[in-house]
GROMACS .gro file of C-alpha atoms in nm:
model
  486
    1MET     CA    1  -0.132  -0.816  -2.724
    2GLN     CA    2   0.002  -0.551  -2.489
    3TRP     CA    3  -0.163  -0.526  -2.151
    4GLU     CA    4  -0.205  -0.239  -1.906
    5VAL     CA    5  -0.206  -0.302  -1.532
    6VAL     CA    6  -0.460  -0.116  -1.316
    7ILE     CA    7  -0.402  -0.104  -0.939
    8GLY     CA    8  -0.589   0.054  -0.650
    9LEU     CA    9  -0.511   0.017  -0.279
   10GLU     CA   10  -0.714  -0.007   0.038
   11ASN     CA   11  -0.497   0.041   0.346
   12HIS     CA   12  -0.611  -0.043   0.696
   13VAL     CA   13  -0.432   0.187   0.937
   14GLN     CA   14  -0.455   0.107   1.308
   15LEU     CA   15  -0.489   0.432   1.501
   16THR     CA   16  -0.267   0.517   1.797
   17THR     CA   17  -0.537   0.547   2.059
   18ASN     CA   18  -0.505   0.373   2.395
   19SER     CA   19  -0.848   0.212   2.373
   20LYS     CA   20  -1.085   0.073   2.113
   21ILE     CA   21  -1.304   0.279   1.886
   22PHE     CA   22  -1.634   0.211   2.068
   23SER     CA   23  -1.525   0.082   2.409
   24GLY     CA   24  -1.265   0.140   2.680
   25SER     CA   25  -1.087  -0.191   2.616
   26SER     CA   26  -0.709  -0.180   2.570
   27ILE     CA   27  -0.554  -0.236   2.227
   28ARG     CA   28  -0.215  -0.340   2.369
   29PHE     CA   29  -0.043  -0.585   2.135
   30GLY     CA   30   0.063  -0.926   2.264
   31ALA     CA   31  -0.194  -0.975   2.540
   32GLU     CA   32  -0.321  -1.325   2.618
   33PRO     CA   33  -0.598  -1.425   2.373
   34ASN     CA   34  -0.948  -1.303   2.454
   35THR     CA   35  -0.843  -1.092   2.754
   36GLN     CA   36  -0.916  -0.755   2.588
   37ALA     CA   37  -1.266  -0.807   2.450
   38SER     CA   38  -1.539  -0.633   2.649
   39PRO     CA   39  -1.918  -0.684   2.627
   40VAL     CA   40  -1.932  -0.376   2.400
   41ASP     CA   41  -1.680  -0.529   2.159
   42LEU     CA   42  -1.894  -0.845   2.149
   43ALA     CA   43  -2.226  -0.653   2.117
   44LEU     CA   44  -2.380  -0.840   2.408
   45PRO     CA   45  -2.742  -0.745   2.492
   46GLY     CA   46  -2.785  -0.418   2.677
   47VAL     CA   47  -2.456  -0.253   2.578
   48LEU     CA   48  -2.407   0.061   2.369
   49PRO     CA   49  -2.102   0.176   2.170
   50VAL     CA   50  -1.948   0.515   2.246
   51LEU     CA   51  -1.724   0.675   1.981
   52ASN     CA   52  -1.358   0.734   2.073
   53ARG     CA   53  -1.285   1.106   2.025
   54GLY     CA   54  -0.913   1.039   1.975
   55ALA     CA   55  -0.986   0.819   1.673
   56VAL     CA   56  -1.186   1.099   1.513
   57GLU     CA   57  -0.907   1.351   1.573
   58ARG     CA   58  -0.654   1.123   1.405
   59ALA     CA   59  -0.884   1.088   1.105
   60ILE     CA   60  -0.915   1.467   1.081
   61ARG     CA   61  -0.536   1.504   1.106
   62PHE     CA   62  -0.488   1.264   0.816
   63GLY     CA   63  -0.754   1.437   0.609
   64LEU     CA   64  -0.588   1.776   0.655
   65ALA     CA   65  -0.248   1.631   0.560
   66VAL     CA   66  -0.375   1.499   0.225
   67GLY     CA   67  -0.584   1.806   0.141
   68ALA     CA   68  -0.916   1.622   0.174
   69LYS     CA   69  -1.261   1.748   0.266
   70ILE     CA   70  -1.353   1.677   0.627
   71ALA     CA   71  -1.723   1.589   0.627
   72PRO     CA   72  -1.918   1.818   0.863
   73GLN     CA   73  -2.146   1.521   0.928
   74SER     CA   74  -2.072   1.153   0.872
   75VAL     CA   75  -2.262   0.839   0.953
   76PHE     CA   76  -2.167   0.500   1.094
   77ALA     CA   77  -2.323   0.193   0.936
   78ARG     CA   78  -2.342  -0.177   1.005
   79LYS     CA   79  -2.163  -0.390   0.748
   80ASN     CA   80  -2.322  -0.733   0.776
   81TYR     CA   81  -2.132  -1.052   0.710
   82PHE     CA   82  -2.063  -1.375   0.894
   83TYR     CA   83  -1.713  -1.488   0.976
   84PRO     CA   84  -1.583  -1.674   1.283
   85ASP     CA   85  -1.369  -1.382   1.407
   86LEU     CA   86  -1.652  -1.126   1.374
   87PRO     CA   87  -1.834  -1.167   1.706
   88LYS     CA   88  -2.124  -0.931   1.632
   89GLY     CA   89  -2.208  -1.072   1.290
   90TYR     CA   90  -2.153  -0.718   1.161
   91GLN     CA   91  -1.876  -0.457   1.155
   92ILE     CA   92  -1.935  -0.092   1.243
   93SER     CA   93  -1.792   0.110   0.954
   94GLN     CA   94  -1.878   0.409   0.735
   95PHE     CA   95  -2.030   0.373   0.391
   96GLU     CA   96  -2.221   0.657   0.228
   97ASP     CA   97  -2.079   0.945   0.436
   98PRO     CA   98  -1.712   0.886   0.526
   99VAL     CA   99  -1.533   1.132   0.754
  100VAL     CA  100  -1.253   1.203   0.500
  101GLN     CA  101  -1.344   1.261   0.136
  102GLY     CA  102  -1.092   1.299  -0.148
  103GLY     CA  103  -0.732   1.411  -0.106
  104THR     CA  104  -0.407   1.313  -0.276
  105ILE     CA  105  -0.082   1.127  -0.204
  106SER     CA  106   0.231   1.231  -0.396
  107PHE     CA  107   0.540   1.013  -0.413
  108ALA     CA  108   0.859   0.944  -0.606
  109TYR     CA  109   0.974   0.614  -0.753
  110GLU     CA  110   1.242   0.486  -0.986
  111LYS     CA  111   1.148   0.408  -1.346
  112ASP     CA  112   1.399   0.308  -1.612
  113GLY     CA  113   1.682   0.435  -1.394
  114LYS     CA  114   1.526   0.779  -1.347
  115LEU     CA  115   1.335   0.934  -1.058
  116GLU     CA  116   0.967   0.981  -1.144
  117THR     CA  117   0.702   1.159  -0.939
  118LYS     CA  118   0.332   1.077  -0.933
  119THR     CA  119   0.019   1.193  -0.753
  120VAL     CA  120  -0.262   0.948  -0.676
  121ASN     CA  121  -0.612   1.066  -0.585
  122LEU     CA  122  -0.782   0.925  -0.277
  123THR     CA  123  -1.145   0.823  -0.289
  124ARG     CA  124  -1.204   0.837   0.085
  125ALA     CA  125  -1.081   0.746   0.430
  126HIS     CA  126  -1.334   0.614   0.677
  127LEU     CA  127  -1.336   0.505   1.040
  128GLU     CA  128  -1.424   0.149   1.131
  129GLU     CA  129  -1.358  -0.123   1.386
  130ASP     CA  130  -1.134  -0.422   1.326
  131ALA     CA  131  -1.248  -0.782   1.349
  132GLY     CA  132  -1.085  -1.048   1.565
  133LYS     CA  133  -0.821  -1.291   1.445
  134SER     CA  134  -0.842  -1.656   1.341
  135LEU     CA  135  -0.544  -1.867   1.454
  136HIS     CA  136  -0.462  -2.167   1.239
  137GLU     CA  137  -0.096  -2.249   1.305
  138ASP     CA  138  -0.116  -2.371   1.665
  139TYR     CA  139  -0.411  -2.605   1.640
  140ALA     CA  140  -0.390  -2.935   1.452
  141GLY     CA  141  -0.703  -2.970   1.240
  142MET     CA  142  -0.873  -2.678   1.418
  143SER     CA  143  -0.872  -2.300   1.428
  144GLY     CA  144  -0.866  -2.078   1.735
  145ILE     CA  145  -1.033  -1.738   1.767
  146ASP     CA  146  -0.871  -1.442   1.945
  147LEU     CA  147  -1.109  -1.149   1.984
  148ASN     CA  148  -0.859  -0.906   2.134
  149ARG     CA  149  -0.843  -0.709   1.806
  150ALA     CA  150  -1.223  -0.685   1.778
  151GLY     CA  151  -1.311  -0.316   1.803
  152THR     CA  152  -0.957  -0.188   1.739
  153PRO     CA  153  -0.985   0.155   1.568
  154LEU     CA  154  -0.896   0.160   1.199
  155LEU     CA  155  -0.883   0.427   0.933
  156GLU     CA  156  -0.937   0.260   0.596
  157ILE     CA  157  -0.775   0.469   0.323
  158VAL     CA  158  -0.899   0.395  -0.030
  159SER     CA  159  -0.716   0.515  -0.341
  160GLU     CA  160  -0.847   0.561  -0.692
  161PRO     CA  161  -0.728   0.286  -0.934
  162GLU     CA  162  -0.458   0.511  -1.079
  163MET     CA  163  -0.141   0.305  -1.037
  164ARG     CA  164  -0.004   0.121  -1.338
  165SER     CA  165   0.278  -0.095  -1.202
  166ALA     CA  166   0.394  -0.279  -0.892
  167ALA     CA  167   0.668  -0.017  -0.849
  168GLU     CA  168   0.410   0.264  -0.836
  169ALA     CA  169   0.189   0.072  -0.593
  170VAL     CA  170   0.476  -0.005  -0.355
  171ALA     CA  171   0.602   0.355  -0.370
  172TYR     CA  172   0.250   0.482  -0.295
  173ALA     CA  173   0.215   0.242   0.000
  174LYS     CA  174   0.554   0.346   0.138
  175ALA     CA  175   0.466   0.715   0.107
  176LEU     CA  176   0.133   0.656   0.283
  177HIS     CA  177   0.304   0.451   0.555
  178SER     CA  178   0.560   0.727   0.610
  179LEU     CA  179   0.287   0.992   0.627
  180VAL     CA  180   0.066   0.821   0.886
  181VAL     CA  181   0.369   0.753   1.106
  182TRP     CA  182   0.489   1.113   1.054
  183LEU     CA  183   0.148   1.242   1.167
  184GLY     CA  184   0.149   1.014   1.472
  185VAL     CA  185  -0.185   0.857   1.373
  186CYS     CA  186  -0.032   0.507   1.336
  187ASP     CA  187   0.281   0.337   1.470
  188GLY     CA  188   0.336   0.175   1.129
  189ASN     CA  189   0.430  -0.167   1.269
  190MET     CA  190   0.345  -0.398   0.978
  191GLN     CA  191   0.448  -0.716   1.164
  192GLU     CA  192   0.187  -0.644   1.432
  193GLY     CA  193  -0.081  -0.561   1.174
  194SER     CA  194  -0.087  -0.186   1.236
  195PHE     CA  195  -0.056  -0.110   0.863
  196ARG     CA  196  -0.210  -0.360   0.623
  197CYS     CA  197  -0.253  -0.340   0.247
  198ASP     CA  198  -0.532  -0.479   0.031
  199VAL     CA  199  -0.438  -0.450  -0.338
  200ASN     CA  200  -0.697  -0.451  -0.616
  201VAL     CA  201  -0.538  -0.570  -0.942
  202SER     CA  202  -0.684  -0.594  -1.292
  203VAL     CA  203  -0.550  -0.593  -1.646
  204ARG     CA  204  -0.691  -0.458  -1.973
  205PRO     CA  205  -0.572  -0.438  -2.333
  206MET     CA  206  -0.357  -0.129  -2.387
  207GLY     CA  207  -0.578   0.160  -2.498
  208GLN     CA  208  -0.904   0.014  -2.362
  209LYS     CA  209  -1.098   0.255  -2.140
  210GLU     CA  210  -1.309   0.001  -1.950
  211PHE     CA  211  -1.147  -0.165  -1.651
  212GLY     CA  212  -1.092  -0.538  -1.645
  213THR     CA  213  -1.230  -0.762  -1.370
  214ARG     CA  214  -1.035  -0.700  -1.051
  215CYS     CA  215  -0.913  -0.935  -0.785
  216GLU     CA  216  -0.829  -0.817  -0.434
  217ILE     CA  217  -0.515  -0.949  -0.265
  218LYS     CA  218  -0.592  -0.926   0.105
  219ASN     CA  219  -0.388  -0.841   0.416
  220LEU     CA  220  -0.037  -0.786   0.279
  221ASN     CA  221   0.190  -0.688   0.566
  222SER     CA  222   0.519  -0.627   0.384
  223PHE     CA  223   0.618  -0.415   0.086
  224ARG     CA  224   0.820  -0.703  -0.058
  225PHE     CA  225   0.520  -0.937  -0.040
  226MET     CA  226   0.308  -0.667  -0.203
  227GLU     CA  227   0.545  -0.635  -0.498
  228GLU     CA  228   0.574  -1.012  -0.543
  229ALA     CA  229   0.196  -1.061  -0.514
  230ILE     CA  230   0.118  -0.795  -0.776
  231HIS     CA  231   0.369  -0.938  -1.024
  232TYR     CA  232   0.225  -1.287  -0.976
  233GLU     CA  233  -0.137  -1.176  -1.002
  234VAL     CA  234  -0.073  -0.974  -1.317
  235ARG     CA  235   0.090  -1.277  -1.484
  236ARG     CA  236  -0.192  -1.503  -1.366
  237GLN     CA  237  -0.465  -1.282  -1.509
  238ILE     CA  238  -0.291  -1.222  -1.842
  239GLU     CA  239  -0.218  -1.592  -1.892
  240LEU     CA  240  -0.575  -1.682  -1.795
  241ILE     CA  241  -0.725  -1.439  -2.049
  242GLU     CA  242  -0.482  -1.531  -2.326
  243ASP     CA  243  -0.567  -1.898  -2.275
  244GLY     CA  244  -0.935  -1.820  -2.332
  245GLY     CA  245  -1.036  -1.807  -1.967
  246LYS     CA  246  -1.212  -1.535  -1.771
  247VAL     CA  247  -1.103  -1.354  -1.456
  248ILE     CA  248  -1.354  -1.402  -1.173
  249GLN     CA  249  -1.385  -1.118  -0.921
  250ALA     CA  250  -1.252  -1.264  -0.598
  251THR     CA  251  -1.060  -1.203  -0.279
  252ARG     CA  252  -0.723  -1.377  -0.286
  253LEU     CA  253  -0.445  -1.437  -0.033
  254TRP     CA  254  -0.071  -1.426  -0.096
  255ASP     CA  255   0.125  -1.739  -0.003
  256PRO     CA  256   0.485  -1.619   0.055
  257ASP     CA  257   0.617  -1.976   0.067
  258LYS     CA  258   0.466  -2.088  -0.263
  259LYS     CA  259   0.500  -1.740  -0.416
  260GLU     CA  260   0.146  -1.741  -0.547
  261THR     CA  261  -0.199  -1.599  -0.478
  262ARG     CA  262  -0.485  -1.834  -0.399
  263SER     CA  263  -0.858  -1.774  -0.393
  264MET     CA  264  -1.010  -1.704  -0.053
  265ARG     CA  265  -1.371  -1.627  -0.152
  266THR     CA  266  -1.573  -1.478  -0.435
  267LYS     CA  267  -1.552  -1.102  -0.403
  268GLU     CA  268  -1.860  -0.936  -0.255
  269ASP     CA  269  -2.001  -0.604  -0.372
  270ALA     CA  270  -2.140  -0.335  -0.143
  271GLN     CA  271  -2.497  -0.461  -0.173
  272ASP     CA  272  -2.391  -0.802  -0.041
  273TYR     CA  273  -2.308  -0.645   0.294
  274ARG     CA  274  -2.659  -0.500   0.347
  275TYR     CA  275  -2.527  -0.171   0.489
  276PHE     CA  276  -2.767   0.031   0.704
  277PRO     CA  277  -2.710   0.315   0.955
  278ASP     CA  278  -2.615   0.188   1.299
  279PRO     CA  279  -2.916   0.265   1.523
  280ASP     CA  280  -2.695   0.288   1.833
  281LEU     CA  281  -2.469   0.566   1.701
  282PRO     CA  282  -2.576   0.922   1.619
  283PRO     CA  283  -2.421   1.103   1.320
  284LEU     CA  284  -2.065   1.227   1.378
  285VAL     CA  285  -2.072   1.609   1.365
  286ILE     CA  286  -1.738   1.789   1.317
  287GLY     CA  287  -1.740   2.166   1.359
  288GLN     CA  288  -1.497   2.399   1.182
  289ASP     CA  289  -1.350   2.511   1.516
  290TRP     CA  290  -1.249   2.150   1.589
  291ILE     CA  291  -1.084   2.120   1.246
  292GLU     CA  292  -0.895   2.449   1.290
  293ARG     CA  293  -0.768   2.349   1.632
  294ILE     CA  294  -0.621   2.029   1.489
  295ARG     CA  295  -0.481   2.219   1.189
  296GLY     CA  296  -0.293   2.441   1.435
  297GLU     CA  297  -0.136   2.133   1.598
  298MET     CA  298  -0.016   1.978   1.271
  299PRO     CA  299   0.358   1.909   1.228
  300GLU     CA  300   0.548   2.036   0.924
  301LEU     CA  301   0.453   1.795   0.646
  302PRO     CA  302   0.700   1.605   0.423
  303GLY     CA  303   0.619   1.811   0.111
  304ALA     CA  304   0.682   2.143   0.285
  305LEU     CA  305   0.997   2.005   0.446
  306ARG     CA  306   1.131   1.883   0.109
  307ALA     CA  307   1.083   2.230  -0.037
  308ARG     CA  308   1.258   2.387   0.263
  309PHE     CA  309   1.553   2.147   0.246
  310THR     CA  310   1.597   2.227  -0.122
  311GLY     CA  311   1.562   2.601  -0.074
  312GLU     CA  312   1.734   2.656   0.260
  313TYR     CA  313   2.013   2.399   0.233
  314GLY     CA  314   2.055   2.391  -0.145
  315LEU     CA  315   1.999   2.016  -0.162
  316PRO     CA  316   1.913   1.837  -0.487
  317GLU     CA  317   1.552   1.716  -0.512
  318TYR     CA  318   1.659   1.353  -0.476
  319ASP     CA  319   1.843   1.423  -0.148
  320SER     CA  320   1.541   1.606  -0.009
  321LEU     CA  321   1.312   1.316  -0.103
  322VAL     CA  322   1.533   1.061   0.072
  323LEU     CA  323   1.586   1.274   0.383
  324THR     CA  324   1.211   1.330   0.428
  325SER     CA  325   1.122   0.964   0.373
  326SER     CA  326   1.062   0.940   0.748
  327LYS     CA  327   1.020   1.187   1.030
  328ALA     CA  328   1.308   1.027   1.221
  329MET     CA  329   1.543   1.077   0.925
  330ALA     CA  330   1.439   1.440   0.873
  331THR     CA  331   1.467   1.523   1.243
  332TYR     CA  332   1.812   1.362   1.273
  333TYR     CA  333   1.936   1.539   0.960
  334GLU     CA  334   1.820   1.880   1.080
  335ALA     CA  335   1.992   1.822   1.415
  336VAL     CA  336   2.318   1.736   1.235
  337VAL     CA  337   2.300   2.051   1.021
  338ALA     CA  338   2.213   2.266   1.324
  339ALA     CA  339   2.530   2.145   1.500
  340ALA     CA  340   2.762   2.125   1.197
  341GLY     CA  341   2.648   2.445   1.023
  342LYS     CA  342   2.464   2.500   0.695
  343GLU     CA  343   2.796   2.497   0.509
  344ASN     CA  344   2.805   2.121   0.584
  345ALA     CA  345   2.442   2.056   0.480
  346LYS     CA  346   2.533   1.868   0.162
  347ALA     CA  347   2.803   1.665   0.337
  348ALA     CA  348   2.551   1.577   0.609
  349ALA     CA  349   2.304   1.461   0.342
  350ASN     CA  350   2.570   1.244   0.179
  351TRP     CA  351   2.661   1.083   0.510
  352MET     CA  352   2.295   1.029   0.604
  353MET     CA  353   2.219   0.860   0.271
  354GLY     CA  354   2.550   0.673   0.269
  355ASP     CA  355   2.737   0.544   0.573
  356VAL     CA  356   2.463   0.613   0.828
  357SER     CA  357   2.183   0.443   0.632
  358SER     CA  358   2.395   0.148   0.519
  359THR     CA  359   2.515   0.084   0.875
  360LEU     CA  360   2.161   0.104   1.014
  361ASN     CA  361   2.040  -0.143   0.750
  362ARG     CA  362   2.330  -0.381   0.805
  363GLU     CA  363   2.286  -0.380   1.182
  364GLY     CA  364   1.905  -0.387   1.170
  365VAL     CA  365   1.883  -0.074   1.387
  366GLU     CA  366   1.625   0.206   1.367
  367LEU     CA  367   1.760   0.561   1.343
  368ASP     CA  368   1.607   0.652   1.678
  369ASP     CA  369   1.830   0.384   1.833
  370SER     CA  370   2.151   0.484   1.652
  371PRO     CA  371   2.452   0.469   1.886
  372VAL     CA  372   2.597   0.773   1.705
  373SER     CA  373   2.400   1.085   1.795
  374ALA     CA  374   2.335   1.375   1.558
  375ALA     CA  375   2.572   1.596   1.759
  376GLN     CA  376   2.849   1.333   1.744
  377LEU     CA  377   2.811   1.297   1.367
  378ALA     CA  378   2.814   1.675   1.330
  379LEU     CA  379   3.151   1.700   1.506
  380LEU     CA  380   3.291   1.431   1.275
  381LEU     CA  381   3.175   1.629   0.970
  382LYS     CA  382   3.338   1.944   1.108
  383ARG     CA  383   3.669   1.760   1.151
  384ILE     CA  384   3.654   1.645   0.788
  385ALA     CA  385   3.563   1.995   0.671
  386ASP     CA  386   3.844   2.169   0.863
  387GLY     CA  387   4.102   1.920   0.733
  388THR     CA  388   4.174   1.750   1.063
  389ILE     CA  389   4.104   1.415   0.895
  390SER     CA  390   4.035   1.299   0.541
  391ASN     CA  391   3.694   1.178   0.427
  392LYS     CA  392   3.839   0.825   0.405
  393ALA     CA  393   3.963   0.843   0.763
  394GLY     CA  394   3.620   0.980   0.857
  395LYS     CA  395   3.465   0.647   0.760
  396GLU     CA  396   3.706   0.468   0.994
  397VAL     CA  397   3.622   0.713   1.272
  398PHE     CA  398   3.247   0.666   1.218
  399ALA     CA  399   3.281   0.287   1.241
  400ALA     CA  400   3.474   0.321   1.567
  401MET     CA  401   3.217   0.567   1.705
  402TRP     CA  402   2.939   0.321   1.623
  403GLU     CA  403   3.118   0.040   1.807
  404ALA     CA  404   3.205   0.262   2.105
  405ARG     CA  405   2.839   0.336   2.188
  406SER     CA  406   2.951   0.628   2.400
  407ASP     CA  407   2.772   0.942   2.517
  408ASP     CA  408   3.099   1.139   2.488
  409ALA     CA  409   3.009   1.464   2.308
  410ASN     CA  410   3.367   1.483   2.174
  411LEU     CA  411   3.376   1.120   2.067
  412ALA     CA  412   3.503   1.199   1.716
  413ASP     CA  413   3.804   1.387   1.858
  414THR     CA  414   3.870   1.106   2.105
  415VAL     CA  415   3.872   0.840   1.829
  416ILE     CA  416   4.087   1.055   1.599
  417GLU     CA  417   4.343   1.097   1.877
  418GLN     CA  418   4.339   0.732   1.980
  419LYS     CA  419   4.387   0.609   1.624
  420GLY     CA  420   4.638   0.876   1.525
  421LEU     CA  421   4.435   0.976   1.220
  422LYS     CA  422   4.507   1.350   1.216
  423GLN     CA  423   4.611   1.474   0.874
  424ILE     CA  424   4.944   1.645   0.829
  425SER     CA  425   4.846   2.000   0.735
  426ASP     CA  426   5.167   2.172   0.841
  427THR     CA  427   5.301   2.340   0.524
  428GLY     CA  428   5.666   2.287   0.617
  429ALA     CA  429   5.624   1.915   0.680
  430LEU     CA  430   5.424   1.868   0.362
  431GLU     CA  431   5.677   2.066   0.155
  432ALA     CA  432   5.954   1.834   0.269
  433ILE     CA  433   5.753   1.529   0.166
  434VAL     CA  434   5.668   1.684  -0.173
  435ASP     CA  435   6.031   1.772  -0.241
  436GLU     CA  436   6.137   1.412  -0.170
  437VAL     CA  437   5.864   1.277  -0.402
  438LEU     CA  438   5.962   1.511  -0.686
  439ALA     CA  439   6.328   1.415  -0.653
  440ALA     CA  440   6.249   1.043  -0.656
  441ASN     CA  441   6.001   1.050  -0.948
  442ALA     CA  442   6.174   1.240  -1.228
  443LYS     CA  443   5.985   1.051  -1.501
  444SER     CA  444   5.641   1.154  -1.368
  445VAL     CA  445   5.765   1.511  -1.329
  446GLU     CA  446   5.884   1.510  -1.691
  447GLN     CA  447   5.552   1.365  -1.816
  448TYR     CA  448   5.348   1.628  -1.630
  449ARG     CA  449   5.559   1.915  -1.760
  450ALA     CA  450   5.526   1.769  -2.110
  451GLY     CA  451   5.147   1.814  -2.085
  452LYS     CA  452   5.031   1.482  -1.941
  453GLU     CA  453   4.828   1.622  -1.651
  454ALA     CA  454   4.724   1.276  -1.526
  455ALA     CA  455   5.088   1.217  -1.426
  456ILE     CA  456   5.031   1.429  -1.117
  457ASN     CA  457   4.808   1.154  -0.974
  458ALA     CA  458   5.110   0.924  -0.942
  459LEU     CA  459   5.296   1.197  -0.754
  460ILE     CA  460   5.002   1.256  -0.521
  461GLY     CA  461   4.987   0.882  -0.453
  462GLN     CA  462   5.359   0.873  -0.368
  463ALA     CA  463   5.319   1.169  -0.132
  464MET     CA  464   5.027   1.002   0.046
  465LYS     CA  465   5.228   0.681   0.074
  466ALA     CA  466   5.528   0.865   0.216
  467SER     CA  467   5.305   1.028   0.477
  468LYS     CA  468   5.135   0.695   0.559
  469GLY     CA  469   4.806   0.841   0.436
  470LYS     CA  470   4.811   1.133   0.679
  471ALA     CA  471   4.896   1.415   0.438
  472ASN     CA  472   4.616   1.655   0.352
  473PRO     CA  473   4.554   1.560  -0.014
  474ALA     CA  474   4.422   1.904  -0.110
  475GLN     CA  475   4.736   2.074   0.024
  476VAL     CA  476   4.961   1.810  -0.135
  477THR     CA  477   4.799   1.869  -0.473
  478GLU     CA  478   4.833   2.246  -0.439
  479LEU     CA  479   5.201   2.222  -0.339
  480LEU     CA  480   5.281   1.981  -0.623
  481LYS     CA  481   5.121   2.205  -0.884
  482LYS     CA  482   5.302   2.509  -0.748
  483LYS     CA  483   5.643   2.339  -0.755
  484LEU     CA  484   5.586   2.173  -1.094
  485ALA     CA  485   5.497   2.509  -1.245
  486GLY     CA  486   5.822   2.661  -1.118
   0.00000   0.00000   0.00000
């Protein structure tokens, strides 16, 4: 039997406010345990929550970016459940009336060696507070509780179950991650828990309309773990059904060491949480003037930027997709083009996707911390374009610039001079080299004139060797063809 995979995601996005969603407590990461939990976060008697306006504005910003409806009135509810790191015994969240309703996320991913695009519909995005954290590693036979995270503002973004492979789910999560960082609503730090993924996975016979029983894989904090967990869970469910078993709806955890999911608890449904409106919080009312003010402050979004890169710079769609994969990449690229000129836009794209990205990955450095500035890279591209150095020499210059870690605006020129990498572009000097090569390689000359055009490559190679790699290859080729035609 052929099986179809059905995947939906719930992403918990920590908002970039300075304080918690209902109190003035700090959300600074790395503080000593239980030093950032106030009486409001713990719901001690006599305290009242007050909604953080900055959290609401970030939710509106996200909603506008994905083309969602911003609810004119939304309600906070108490989600009741008992867990050691939930000090109140309930979580303040939104249920029936979320602040963001609908919207879409579009993304590209590779399928069968080709670039595919897909749009996934969002169900909702709602504001809520985070729970605390249980600590198991540092206590033999016991668990510790750190309530610093309790009350941290989250935007939970829920997709429709429209993804059909691990590749689609990971590409969606990456696109969402890039967008929330681009908008400035989240710092995107997955290691610190700022962007967490819960993946709902089910399988059904190909062609069946009804969904299978889903299992939720909780708190995935890396795209690699997400992909591995989905692949494992899909295999587990298919093998279970084919062996005559039945999938039980449950929450599962991914064990990266054992490379398997394991059951955490039977999955609850909404009614199990006994939602009811929080009596301490009035409805959240968002006027159109507030929405329009935030709309006016929005940055240029990735989709619009991709279209502009393609139209204004003549870039292929793939290049535009890669260059807008993060705000840092897009900003750096535009700075390079501004300094190097639009005529070097494609060369700048090639360098950004090639040497720059590979060096950043190899060194484990973020683009914002690159030792080669956009202006320095632009000068290097101009020196390649004007024939001062070859593209091959340009790679050597870039490597030296990276190691130099200098603020010198003319660093490319300095390195070229120091390493003696200037191409020979003087026509007289090149003509002398070409004449020597033609005289010493009569057989190749004869083959070329007899119609074997590939023979010229051997002559070009000899000329480059004679010049110790410094001859301008384009000029050498032109001179050779001119003399061979004579």
